[in-house]
Short mmCIF file of C-alpha atoms and ligand atoms in Angstrom, two decimals:
data_model
loop_
_atom_site.label_atom_id
_atom_site.label_comp_id
_atom_site.label_asym_id
_atom_site.label_seq_id
_atom_site.Cartn_x
_atom_site.Cartn_y
_atom_site.Cartn_z
CA UNK A 1 -32.34 -127.46 42.75
CA UNK A 2 -36.03 -128.40 42.69
CA UNK A 3 -37.96 -125.60 41.08
CA UNK A 4 -40.79 -123.97 42.96
CA UNK A 5 -44.14 -124.34 41.25
CA UNK A 6 -47.43 -122.51 41.41
CA UNK A 7 -50.10 -123.79 43.78
CA UNK A 8 -52.46 -126.31 42.18
CA UNK A 9 -55.50 -124.67 40.65
CA UNK A 10 -53.89 -121.23 40.60
CA UNK A 11 -52.94 -120.30 37.08
CA UNK A 12 -50.55 -117.81 35.61
CA UNK A 13 -52.05 -115.60 32.94
CA UNK A 14 -49.47 -115.50 30.18
CA UNK A 15 -48.94 -112.69 27.68
CA UNK A 16 -50.45 -114.82 24.92
CA UNK A 17 -53.70 -114.91 26.93
CA UNK A 18 -53.81 -111.56 28.67
CA UNK A 19 -55.05 -109.68 25.59
CA UNK A 20 -58.26 -111.73 25.68
CA UNK A 21 -58.77 -110.91 29.32
CA UNK A 22 -58.16 -107.22 28.70
CA UNK A 23 -60.61 -107.30 25.81
CA UNK A 24 -63.28 -109.01 27.92
CA UNK A 25 -62.70 -106.74 30.91
CA UNK A 26 -62.81 -103.72 28.59
CA UNK A 27 -66.14 -104.69 27.02
CA UNK A 28 -67.69 -105.47 30.40
CA UNK A 29 -66.50 -102.30 32.11
CA UNK A 30 -67.70 -100.23 29.18
CA UNK A 31 -71.17 -101.79 29.24
CA UNK A 32 -71.29 -101.13 32.99
CA UNK A 33 -70.28 -97.51 32.44
CA UNK A 34 -73.14 -97.13 29.98
CA UNK A 35 -75.60 -98.28 32.67
CA UNK A 36 -73.86 -96.01 35.16
CA UNK A 37 -72.65 -98.71 37.50
CA UNK A 38 -69.53 -97.60 39.37
CA UNK A 39 -66.48 -99.60 40.33
CA UNK A 40 -65.70 -100.45 43.94
CA UNK A 41 -62.55 -102.22 45.15
CA UNK A 42 -62.17 -104.05 48.44
CA UNK A 43 -59.54 -106.31 50.00
CA UNK A 44 -58.92 -109.92 49.08
CA UNK A 45 -58.63 -110.95 52.73
CA UNK A 46 -61.47 -110.56 55.20
CA UNK A 47 -62.40 -111.83 58.64
CA UNK A 48 -63.61 -115.40 58.35
CA UNK A 49 -66.79 -114.51 60.20
CA UNK A 50 -67.94 -112.33 57.28
CA UNK A 51 -68.32 -115.34 54.99
CA UNK A 52 -69.68 -117.68 57.66
CA UNK A 53 -72.42 -115.22 58.48
CA UNK A 54 -73.35 -114.39 54.90
CA UNK A 55 -72.81 -117.43 52.69
CA UNK A 56 -74.09 -119.82 55.37
CA UNK A 57 -72.36 -122.35 57.63
CA UNK A 58 -73.70 -125.40 55.83
CA UNK A 59 -72.96 -124.38 52.26
CA UNK A 60 -70.25 -126.09 50.20
CA UNK A 61 -68.21 -122.92 50.19
CA UNK A 62 -68.04 -122.47 53.95
CA UNK A 63 -67.94 -126.18 54.79
CA UNK A 64 -65.09 -127.19 52.56
CA UNK A 65 -63.91 -124.60 50.05
CA UNK A 66 -62.54 -121.66 51.99
CA UNK A 67 -58.88 -120.71 52.30
CA UNK A 68 -58.93 -119.90 55.98
CA UNK A 69 -55.95 -119.44 58.23
CA UNK A 70 -54.82 -117.70 61.39
CA UNK A 71 -52.78 -114.57 60.85
CA UNK A 72 -49.84 -113.68 63.07
CA UNK A 73 -52.20 -112.27 65.63
CA UNK A 74 -54.21 -115.50 65.75
CA UNK A 75 -57.20 -113.95 64.04
CA UNK A 76 -59.06 -116.16 61.61
CA UNK A 77 -58.95 -114.66 58.14
CA UNK A 78 -60.19 -115.96 54.78
CA UNK A 79 -59.26 -115.32 51.17
CA UNK A 80 -62.53 -114.13 49.71
CA UNK A 81 -64.47 -116.94 47.99
CA UNK A 82 -66.89 -114.43 46.44
CA UNK A 83 -67.45 -110.70 46.34
CA UNK A 84 -71.00 -110.00 47.48
CA UNK A 85 -70.33 -110.32 51.21
CA UNK A 86 -67.19 -108.17 50.88
CA UNK A 87 -69.08 -105.58 48.88
CA UNK A 88 -71.81 -105.37 51.52
CA UNK A 89 -69.17 -105.12 54.27
CA UNK A 90 -67.33 -102.34 52.43
CA UNK A 91 -70.49 -100.37 51.62
CA UNK A 92 -71.84 -100.68 55.13
CA UNK A 93 -68.54 -99.73 56.74
CA UNK A 94 -68.28 -96.64 54.54
CA UNK A 95 -71.86 -95.51 54.96
CA UNK A 96 -72.89 -96.10 51.34
CA UNK A 97 -76.12 -97.94 52.03
CA UNK A 98 -78.34 -96.16 54.50
CA UNK A 99 -81.04 -94.23 52.64
CA UNK A 100 -79.13 -94.50 49.39
CA UNK A 101 -79.17 -96.25 46.11
CA UNK A 102 -75.93 -97.78 44.83
CA UNK A 103 -75.17 -99.46 41.54
CA UNK A 104 -71.72 -101.01 41.79
CA UNK A 105 -69.33 -103.46 40.18
CA UNK A 106 -66.01 -105.04 41.03
CA UNK A 107 -63.53 -107.36 39.44
CA UNK A 108 -60.82 -109.59 40.81
CA UNK A 109 -59.64 -112.94 42.10
CA UNK A 110 -61.70 -115.24 44.31
CA UNK A 111 -60.43 -118.35 46.11
CA UNK A 112 -62.11 -121.69 46.65
CA UNK A 113 -60.52 -125.00 47.52
CA UNK A 114 -62.20 -127.03 44.79
CA UNK A 115 -61.05 -129.89 42.58
CA UNK A 116 -59.30 -128.12 39.71
CA UNK A 117 -60.61 -128.93 36.24
CA UNK A 118 -61.63 -127.13 33.08
CA UNK A 119 -63.49 -123.98 34.12
CA UNK A 120 -62.96 -124.71 37.82
CA UNK A 121 -59.95 -123.28 39.59
CA UNK A 122 -58.83 -122.52 43.11
CA UNK A 123 -57.96 -118.97 42.24
CA UNK A 124 -60.48 -117.77 39.69
CA UNK A 125 -61.73 -114.36 38.69
CA UNK A 126 -65.11 -112.75 38.74
CA UNK A 127 -66.72 -109.57 37.64
CA UNK A 128 -69.53 -108.84 40.05
CA UNK A 129 -72.37 -106.35 39.83
CA UNK A 130 -74.49 -105.33 42.83
CA UNK A 131 -77.43 -102.93 43.16
CA UNK A 132 -78.46 -101.74 46.64
CA UNK A 133 -81.47 -99.91 47.98
CA UNK A 134 -84.09 -100.93 45.39
CA UNK A 135 -86.74 -103.51 46.23
CA UNK A 136 -88.66 -103.25 42.96
CA UNK A 137 -88.44 -105.80 40.13
CA UNK A 138 -87.24 -103.20 37.63
CA UNK A 139 -83.70 -103.47 38.97
CA UNK A 140 -83.72 -107.29 38.77
CA UNK A 141 -84.78 -106.84 35.16
CA UNK A 142 -82.16 -104.14 34.50
CA UNK A 143 -79.37 -106.46 35.63
CA UNK A 144 -80.61 -109.16 33.29
CA UNK A 145 -81.05 -106.73 30.41
CA UNK A 146 -77.52 -105.49 31.09
CA UNK A 147 -76.10 -108.99 31.03
CA UNK A 148 -78.04 -109.82 27.85
CA UNK A 149 -76.47 -106.75 26.22
CA UNK A 150 -73.08 -107.92 27.35
CA UNK A 151 -73.54 -111.30 25.65
CA UNK A 152 -74.56 -109.52 22.45
CA UNK A 153 -71.56 -107.23 22.54
CA UNK A 154 -69.25 -110.18 23.14
CA UNK A 155 -70.89 -112.17 20.35
CA UNK A 156 -71.92 -115.06 22.61
CA UNK A 157 -75.64 -114.32 22.89
CA UNK A 158 -76.67 -117.40 20.88
CA UNK A 159 -74.65 -119.69 23.13
CA UNK A 160 -76.12 -118.73 26.51
CA UNK A 161 -79.57 -119.14 28.00
CA UNK A 162 -81.06 -117.52 31.04
CA UNK A 163 -82.56 -119.72 33.76
CA UNK A 164 -84.77 -117.98 36.22
CA UNK A 165 -86.48 -118.91 39.46
CA UNK A 166 -87.82 -117.38 42.65
CA UNK A 167 -86.81 -118.66 46.09
CA UNK A 168 -89.40 -116.57 47.90
CA UNK A 169 -88.82 -114.97 51.27
CA UNK A 170 -87.18 -116.92 54.14
CA UNK A 171 -90.57 -117.78 55.70
CA UNK A 172 -92.04 -119.35 52.58
CA UNK A 173 -88.76 -121.09 51.86
CA UNK A 174 -88.73 -122.58 55.36
CA UNK A 175 -92.18 -124.04 54.75
CA UNK A 176 -91.07 -125.51 51.48
CA UNK A 177 -87.95 -126.86 53.08
CA UNK A 178 -90.05 -128.73 55.61
CA UNK A 179 -92.26 -130.24 52.93
CA UNK A 180 -89.25 -131.23 50.85
CA UNK A 181 -87.50 -132.85 53.80
CA UNK A 182 -90.67 -134.80 54.67
CA UNK A 183 -90.95 -136.06 51.11
CA UNK A 184 -87.27 -136.89 50.63
CA UNK A 185 -86.88 -138.51 54.05
CA UNK A 186 -89.51 -141.05 53.05
CA UNK A 187 -87.26 -142.00 50.09
CA UNK A 188 -83.95 -141.53 51.84
CA UNK A 189 -82.44 -144.85 50.72
CA UNK A 190 -82.88 -143.90 47.06
CA UNK A 191 -80.96 -140.65 47.36
CA UNK A 192 -77.33 -140.37 46.32
CA UNK A 193 -74.81 -140.00 49.14
CA UNK A 194 -74.33 -136.25 48.74
CA UNK A 195 -78.06 -135.67 48.79
CA UNK A 196 -78.48 -137.78 51.92
CA UNK A 197 -76.00 -135.53 53.65
CA UNK A 198 -77.65 -132.40 52.26
CA UNK A 199 -81.03 -133.59 53.41
CA UNK A 200 -79.79 -132.85 56.92
CA UNK A 201 -77.73 -129.74 56.26
CA UNK A 202 -79.04 -127.92 53.19
CA UNK A 203 -82.00 -129.80 51.70
CA UNK A 204 -82.75 -127.32 48.91
CA UNK A 205 -79.41 -128.20 47.37
CA UNK A 206 -80.77 -131.70 46.73
CA UNK A 207 -82.71 -130.08 43.88
CA UNK A 208 -79.32 -129.46 42.26
CA UNK A 209 -78.32 -133.11 42.26
CA UNK A 210 -77.20 -134.57 38.95
CA UNK A 211 -77.75 -138.15 40.15
CA UNK A 212 -80.38 -139.88 37.94
CA UNK A 213 -82.09 -141.74 40.81
CA UNK A 214 -82.34 -138.54 42.84
CA UNK A 215 -83.60 -136.66 39.81
CA UNK A 216 -86.27 -139.27 39.24
CA UNK A 217 -87.40 -138.85 42.85
CA UNK A 218 -87.60 -135.12 42.43
CA UNK A 219 -90.19 -135.39 39.68
CA UNK A 220 -92.91 -135.94 42.26
CA UNK A 221 -91.37 -133.80 45.00
CA UNK A 222 -93.21 -130.76 46.34
CA UNK A 223 -92.64 -127.73 44.12
CA UNK A 224 -91.06 -124.56 45.38
CA UNK A 225 -93.41 -122.50 43.22
CA UNK A 226 -96.41 -123.85 45.16
CA UNK A 227 -95.04 -122.49 48.42
CA UNK A 228 -94.19 -118.98 47.29
CA UNK A 229 -95.74 -116.11 49.24
CA UNK A 230 -97.92 -113.70 47.27
CA UNK A 231 -95.39 -110.89 47.33
CA UNK A 232 -92.63 -113.09 45.89
CA UNK A 233 -95.03 -114.48 43.30
CA UNK A 234 -95.99 -111.00 42.24
CA UNK A 235 -92.36 -109.85 42.18
CA UNK A 236 -91.40 -112.81 40.02
CA UNK A 237 -94.28 -112.26 37.62
CA UNK A 238 -93.21 -108.65 37.21
CA UNK A 239 -89.58 -109.57 36.56
CA UNK A 240 -90.81 -111.99 33.90
CA UNK A 241 -93.05 -109.46 32.23
CA UNK A 242 -90.32 -106.79 32.25
CA UNK A 243 -88.01 -109.29 30.55
CA UNK A 244 -90.74 -110.13 28.03
CA UNK A 245 -91.19 -106.45 27.28
CA UNK A 246 -87.44 -106.00 26.86
CA UNK A 247 -87.15 -109.03 24.59
CA UNK A 248 -84.86 -110.99 26.93
CA UNK A 249 -85.55 -114.72 26.66
CA UNK A 250 -85.51 -116.94 29.72
CA UNK A 251 -86.53 -120.35 30.98
CA UNK A 252 -88.17 -120.73 34.35
CA UNK A 253 -86.26 -123.48 36.14
CA UNK A 254 -87.99 -124.47 39.35
CA UNK A 255 -85.00 -126.50 40.47
CA UNK A 256 -82.61 -123.57 40.37
CA UNK A 257 -81.65 -122.87 43.98
CA UNK A 258 -78.02 -121.55 44.01
CA UNK A 259 -75.38 -122.58 46.50
CA UNK A 260 -75.42 -119.62 48.85
CA UNK A 261 -77.90 -119.08 51.66
CA UNK A 262 -78.48 -115.38 51.32
CA UNK A 263 -80.70 -115.32 48.24
CA UNK A 264 -84.35 -114.28 48.37
CA UNK A 265 -86.92 -114.01 45.58
CA UNK A 266 -85.24 -113.84 42.15
CA UNK A 267 -82.34 -116.16 41.35
CA UNK A 268 -80.82 -116.76 37.92
CA UNK A 269 -78.02 -118.35 35.98
CA UNK A 270 -76.76 -117.80 32.46
CA UNK A 271 -75.67 -121.21 31.19
CA UNK A 272 -74.01 -122.52 28.06
CA UNK A 273 -73.68 -126.03 26.65
CA UNK A 274 -70.36 -125.16 24.99
CA UNK A 275 -68.10 -125.71 28.00
CA UNK A 276 -69.01 -129.18 29.26
CA UNK A 277 -69.80 -129.62 32.94
CA UNK A 278 -68.85 -126.11 34.02
CA UNK A 279 -71.55 -124.38 32.00
CA UNK A 280 -72.65 -121.56 34.28
CA UNK A 281 -70.93 -118.38 33.17
CA UNK A 282 -72.89 -115.91 35.26
CA UNK A 283 -75.10 -116.30 38.31
CA UNK A 284 -76.87 -114.23 40.89
CA UNK A 285 -80.09 -113.05 42.40
CA UNK A 286 -81.78 -110.92 44.99
CA UNK A 287 -80.55 -110.92 48.58
CA UNK A 288 -82.81 -108.58 50.50
CA UNK A 289 -81.84 -110.00 53.90
CA UNK A 290 -78.06 -109.93 53.68
CA UNK A 291 -77.26 -106.39 54.72
CA UNK A 292 -79.30 -106.79 57.88
CA UNK A 293 -77.83 -110.22 58.49
CA UNK A 294 -74.41 -108.56 58.51
CA UNK A 295 -75.46 -105.97 61.03
CA UNK A 296 -76.68 -103.15 58.78
CA UNK A 297 -80.13 -101.67 58.37
CA UNK A 298 -82.48 -103.68 56.18
CA UNK A 299 -81.53 -102.90 52.58
CA UNK A 300 -82.88 -104.61 49.49
CA UNK A 301 -80.19 -105.76 47.08
CA UNK A 302 -79.68 -107.76 43.92
CA UNK A 303 -76.57 -108.75 42.02
CA UNK A 304 -74.66 -111.30 39.99
CA UNK A 305 -71.14 -112.48 39.30
CA UNK A 306 -69.63 -113.85 36.14
CA UNK A 307 -66.64 -116.14 35.89
CA UNK A 308 -63.95 -114.59 33.72
CA UNK A 309 -62.13 -117.87 33.00
CA UNK A 310 -65.34 -119.49 31.76
CA UNK A 311 -66.21 -116.48 29.63
CA UNK A 312 -62.76 -116.51 28.04
CA UNK A 313 -63.18 -120.23 27.34
CA UNK A 314 -66.53 -119.45 25.74
CA UNK A 315 -65.05 -116.67 23.59
CA UNK A 316 -62.39 -119.12 22.45
CA UNK A 317 -64.85 -121.95 21.84
CA UNK A 318 -66.98 -119.68 19.66
CA UNK A 319 -63.93 -118.07 18.06
CA UNK A 320 -65.09 -114.61 18.92
CA UNK A 321 -61.86 -113.15 20.16
CA UNK A 322 -61.32 -110.11 17.97
CA UNK A 323 -58.06 -109.65 16.10
CA UNK A 324 -57.28 -106.62 18.22
CA UNK A 325 -57.22 -108.79 21.35
CA UNK A 326 -54.29 -110.81 20.05
CA UNK A 327 -51.19 -109.06 21.15
CA UNK A 328 -48.90 -108.20 18.30
CA UNK A 329 -47.18 -104.90 17.64
CA UNK A 330 -48.22 -102.87 14.62
CA UNK A 331 -44.70 -101.70 13.94
CA UNK A 332 -41.29 -103.16 14.77
CA UNK A 333 -38.31 -100.82 14.66
CA UNK A 334 -35.06 -102.39 13.55
CA UNK A 335 -32.05 -100.24 14.42
CA UNK A 336 -28.68 -101.41 13.07
CA UNK A 337 -25.37 -99.81 13.97
CA UNK A 338 -24.79 -96.83 16.20
CA UNK A 339 -28.34 -95.47 15.85
CA UNK A 340 -29.97 -96.28 19.19
CA UNK A 341 -30.86 -92.65 19.92
CA UNK A 342 -32.46 -92.22 16.50
CA UNK A 343 -34.39 -95.48 16.92
CA UNK A 344 -35.82 -94.44 20.27
CA UNK A 345 -36.63 -90.97 18.93
CA UNK A 346 -38.41 -92.39 15.88
CA UNK A 347 -40.51 -94.62 18.14
CA UNK A 348 -41.42 -91.68 20.38
CA UNK A 349 -42.44 -89.54 17.41
CA UNK A 350 -44.72 -92.33 16.14
CA UNK A 351 -46.30 -92.70 19.57
CA UNK A 352 -46.88 -88.92 19.66
CA UNK A 353 -48.47 -88.84 16.23
CA UNK A 354 -50.44 -92.12 16.34
CA UNK A 355 -51.38 -92.93 19.94
CA UNK A 356 -53.29 -96.11 19.08
CA UNK A 357 -50.28 -97.70 17.37
CA UNK A 358 -48.27 -100.37 19.24
CA UNK A 359 -44.65 -99.67 18.43
CA UNK A 360 -42.02 -102.17 19.47
CA UNK A 361 -38.42 -100.95 19.42
CA UNK A 362 -35.78 -103.59 18.99
CA UNK A 363 -33.50 -103.46 22.02
CA UNK A 364 -30.48 -105.60 22.70
CA UNK A 365 -28.45 -105.10 19.51
CA UNK A 366 -27.69 -107.80 16.96
CA UNK A 367 -27.17 -107.98 13.22
CA UNK A 368 -29.67 -106.76 10.64
CA UNK A 369 -30.56 -110.35 9.86
CA UNK A 370 -31.24 -111.36 13.44
CA UNK A 371 -33.26 -108.19 14.10
CA UNK A 372 -35.37 -108.80 10.99
CA UNK A 373 -36.02 -112.36 12.17
CA UNK A 374 -37.33 -110.98 15.44
CA UNK A 375 -39.44 -108.40 13.62
CA UNK A 376 -41.00 -111.18 11.59
CA UNK A 377 -41.60 -113.36 14.65
CA UNK A 378 -43.31 -110.47 16.43
CA UNK A 379 -46.05 -110.66 13.75
CA UNK A 380 -45.87 -106.89 13.25
CA UNK A 381 -47.34 -105.66 9.98
CA UNK A 382 -44.39 -103.45 9.20
CA UNK A 383 -40.68 -103.24 10.03
CA UNK A 384 -39.14 -99.80 10.07
CA UNK A 385 -35.43 -100.07 9.41
CA UNK A 386 -32.96 -97.48 10.63
CA UNK A 387 -29.28 -97.74 9.73
CA UNK A 388 -26.59 -95.13 9.60
CA UNK A 389 -27.49 -94.34 5.96
CA UNK A 390 -31.15 -93.74 6.81
CA UNK A 391 -30.24 -91.54 9.76
CA UNK A 392 -27.92 -89.44 7.57
CA UNK A 393 -30.61 -89.06 4.92
CA UNK A 394 -33.33 -88.31 7.51
CA UNK A 395 -35.38 -91.24 6.22
CA UNK A 396 -36.67 -94.64 7.24
CA UNK A 397 -36.87 -97.85 5.26
CA UNK A 398 -40.33 -99.40 5.38
CA UNK A 399 -40.59 -103.14 4.88
CA UNK A 400 -43.94 -104.86 4.69
CA UNK A 401 -43.85 -108.10 6.61
CA UNK A 402 -47.32 -109.52 5.88
CA UNK A 403 -47.94 -108.54 2.27
CA UNK A 404 -46.15 -108.53 -1.02
CA UNK A 405 -45.09 -104.92 -1.52
CA UNK A 406 -41.82 -103.22 -2.37
CA UNK A 407 -39.88 -101.70 0.43
CA UNK A 408 -39.76 -97.91 0.47
CA UNK A 409 -37.57 -95.14 1.87
CA UNK A 410 -39.81 -92.51 3.43
CA UNK A 411 -39.44 -89.24 5.27
CA UNK A 412 -41.20 -88.76 8.56
CA UNK A 413 -44.33 -87.02 7.22
CA UNK A 414 -44.90 -89.61 4.51
CA UNK A 415 -44.26 -92.39 7.00
CA UNK A 416 -47.00 -91.09 9.32
CA UNK A 417 -49.43 -90.91 6.39
CA UNK A 418 -48.62 -94.49 5.47
CA UNK A 419 -49.01 -95.74 9.05
CA UNK A 420 -52.39 -94.05 9.28
CA UNK A 421 -53.64 -96.45 6.63
CA UNK A 422 -52.61 -99.54 8.65
P1 LIG B 501 -70.65 -123.80 40.17
O1 LIG B 501 -72.03 -124.31 40.23
O2 LIG B 501 -70.07 -123.87 38.81
O3 LIG B 501 -69.77 -124.36 41.24
P2 LIG B 501 -71.20 -121.57 41.86
O4 LIG B 501 -72.66 -121.59 42.01
O5 LIG B 501 -70.35 -122.11 42.93
O6 LIG B 501 -70.77 -122.23 40.47
P3 LIG B 501 -71.06 -118.69 42.11
O7 LIG B 501 -70.61 -118.69 43.50
O8 LIG B 501 -72.44 -118.32 41.80
O9 LIG B 501 -70.71 -120.11 41.47
O10 LIG B 501 -70.06 -117.82 41.23
C1 LIG B 501 -70.48 -117.13 40.04
C2 LIG B 501 -69.68 -117.58 38.85
O11 LIG B 501 -68.29 -117.63 39.12
C3 LIG B 501 -70.00 -118.98 38.39
O12 LIG B 501 -71.13 -118.98 37.60
C4 LIG B 501 -68.77 -119.32 37.58
O13 LIG B 501 -68.82 -118.73 36.29
C5 LIG B 501 -67.68 -118.66 38.38
N1 LIG B 501 -67.02 -119.63 39.27
C6 LIG B 501 -67.46 -120.08 40.47
N2 LIG B 501 -66.57 -120.93 41.01
C7 LIG B 501 -65.54 -121.04 40.12
C8 LIG B 501 -64.30 -121.76 40.11
N3 LIG B 501 -63.93 -122.54 41.11
N4 LIG B 501 -63.49 -121.62 39.02
C9 LIG B 501 -63.84 -120.81 37.99
N5 LIG B 501 -65.00 -120.11 37.96
C10 LIG B 501 -65.83 -120.21 39.00
MG1 LIG B 502 -69.36 -123.92 43.22
#
C-alpha cells in the first residue's frame, strides 16, 4: 500500500531535535518571565476576515500565502499565518485592552503557503511578544533590550544585528507612498516584474526588492525619512537614544518596510548572515492603529515575532546547543532475570532522591548482553545492573559506560552519593 506522507513544508520534529527546541523555548520563556511578560494562548483557526482586515488585502500573506477553506458550515476560516492579529482579537474579545496595559507572549505554529526551503516552511513556529496600551518609546526600547538579552543568553549575540526604521503614521506614509509611486512610475520599465506589480498594489514593498536594477533605481528614490511627521521623528529619535543608553547596537535601515500593513512608527528586524537567504530571525514593530482597525478602541501596541526554526538553525550553525539539550539518559537500568519489580522500584527511588536525573529503565526483556548493548547505545553515562544476585544482596552493580573505571557493587545510599557527582 502507498504510504501516507506529511504535507510538503510541514515537518515532523523528531526526538533527536526536540531537545533543542525545548532548550530554546525554555530560555525564551524564562527571559520573558524575568521581564514579567505573561503567556496567552489562542486558537490556530480564525475567521478569514480577521487576517484580511489586519494584515492587509494586498500583502503577500493575504494574497497568496493563507491556508483558507470553508468549514462544514460554509464559513471561511484560515489557519493563522501570524499571531499578532489573533492576539489582538483574543485580548479585545476578553476585555484585556480597554484602559489597561498588557505585556504578553505566545508560542506556536503558524501556516503560510510558501515555497519550502531552508528556513522557510509552510507550518513554522513563532514565539511572539506583544505590549498593549503604551504609546511611549520606552516600551519599543524594552522589547529590543529584551531581545538583545535573549541573544546573549542563547550565545548568538555576535551573529545578529538589529535593523531599525520608522514608517511614520498612516498620513505621512500615504504622502511618501505617493511620492514613491510618482518616482517609480517614471522608471517603470526598469523595475523587476514583482516590483511592477507591487507598484500598483503595495508600492512600499518595492523598497524590499533584491533585484539589482530595482535597487539601483532606489538609490535616487524619495526617502521615507524625509516624509516622517514630527511626532514619529521624535518617537524614533527617542527609541534610538534609549537603545544607545542601554548599549544595544542597531543600524538604521531606511528601506526596512516589513510585509504587513498594520505597522506604524518603529519597525525592526534582527538579521543574521549565517543562514543564507532566510536571515531574519526576529521581526516586529509598533502597530498603534490595529486594535481600532479590528473594531476595538484605539490602543497603542508594539510587538515582535521570532522564527523558532531559524533560531534553531542558528544555534546549530554556531554550535551553541548546550550538552543538556541533547537528549540522553543519565542512567540506564539493566534488569536481567525475574527482577522487573526491583528494577522499577530502583528507578522510582532514584527519581525520588535525584529529581533532575533522567533514568531510563530497560523494558522488554532480553539477555544481559543485548540489554548492555542498548544501554551503551542510549549514551547514558552509567548502567545500573540488577540481577537476581544483586537483588538478594540488596545491591546494584554500577558500570561506567563513558569512562575507564572499575565496576562497583553499591548499596542504595552509596549509589545515591555516587549519582550526585554525575
Ligand atoms: P520573510 O521576510 O523571511 O518572509 P516575514 O517578514 O514574512 O519573513 P514575519 O511575518 O515578520 O516574517 O514573521 C516573523 C518571523 O517568523 C520571521 O522573521 C521568520 O523568522 C519567521 N518566519 C516567517 N515566515 C516563515 C516561514 N515560512 N518559515 C519559517 N519561518 C518563518
Ligand atoms: Mg514572508
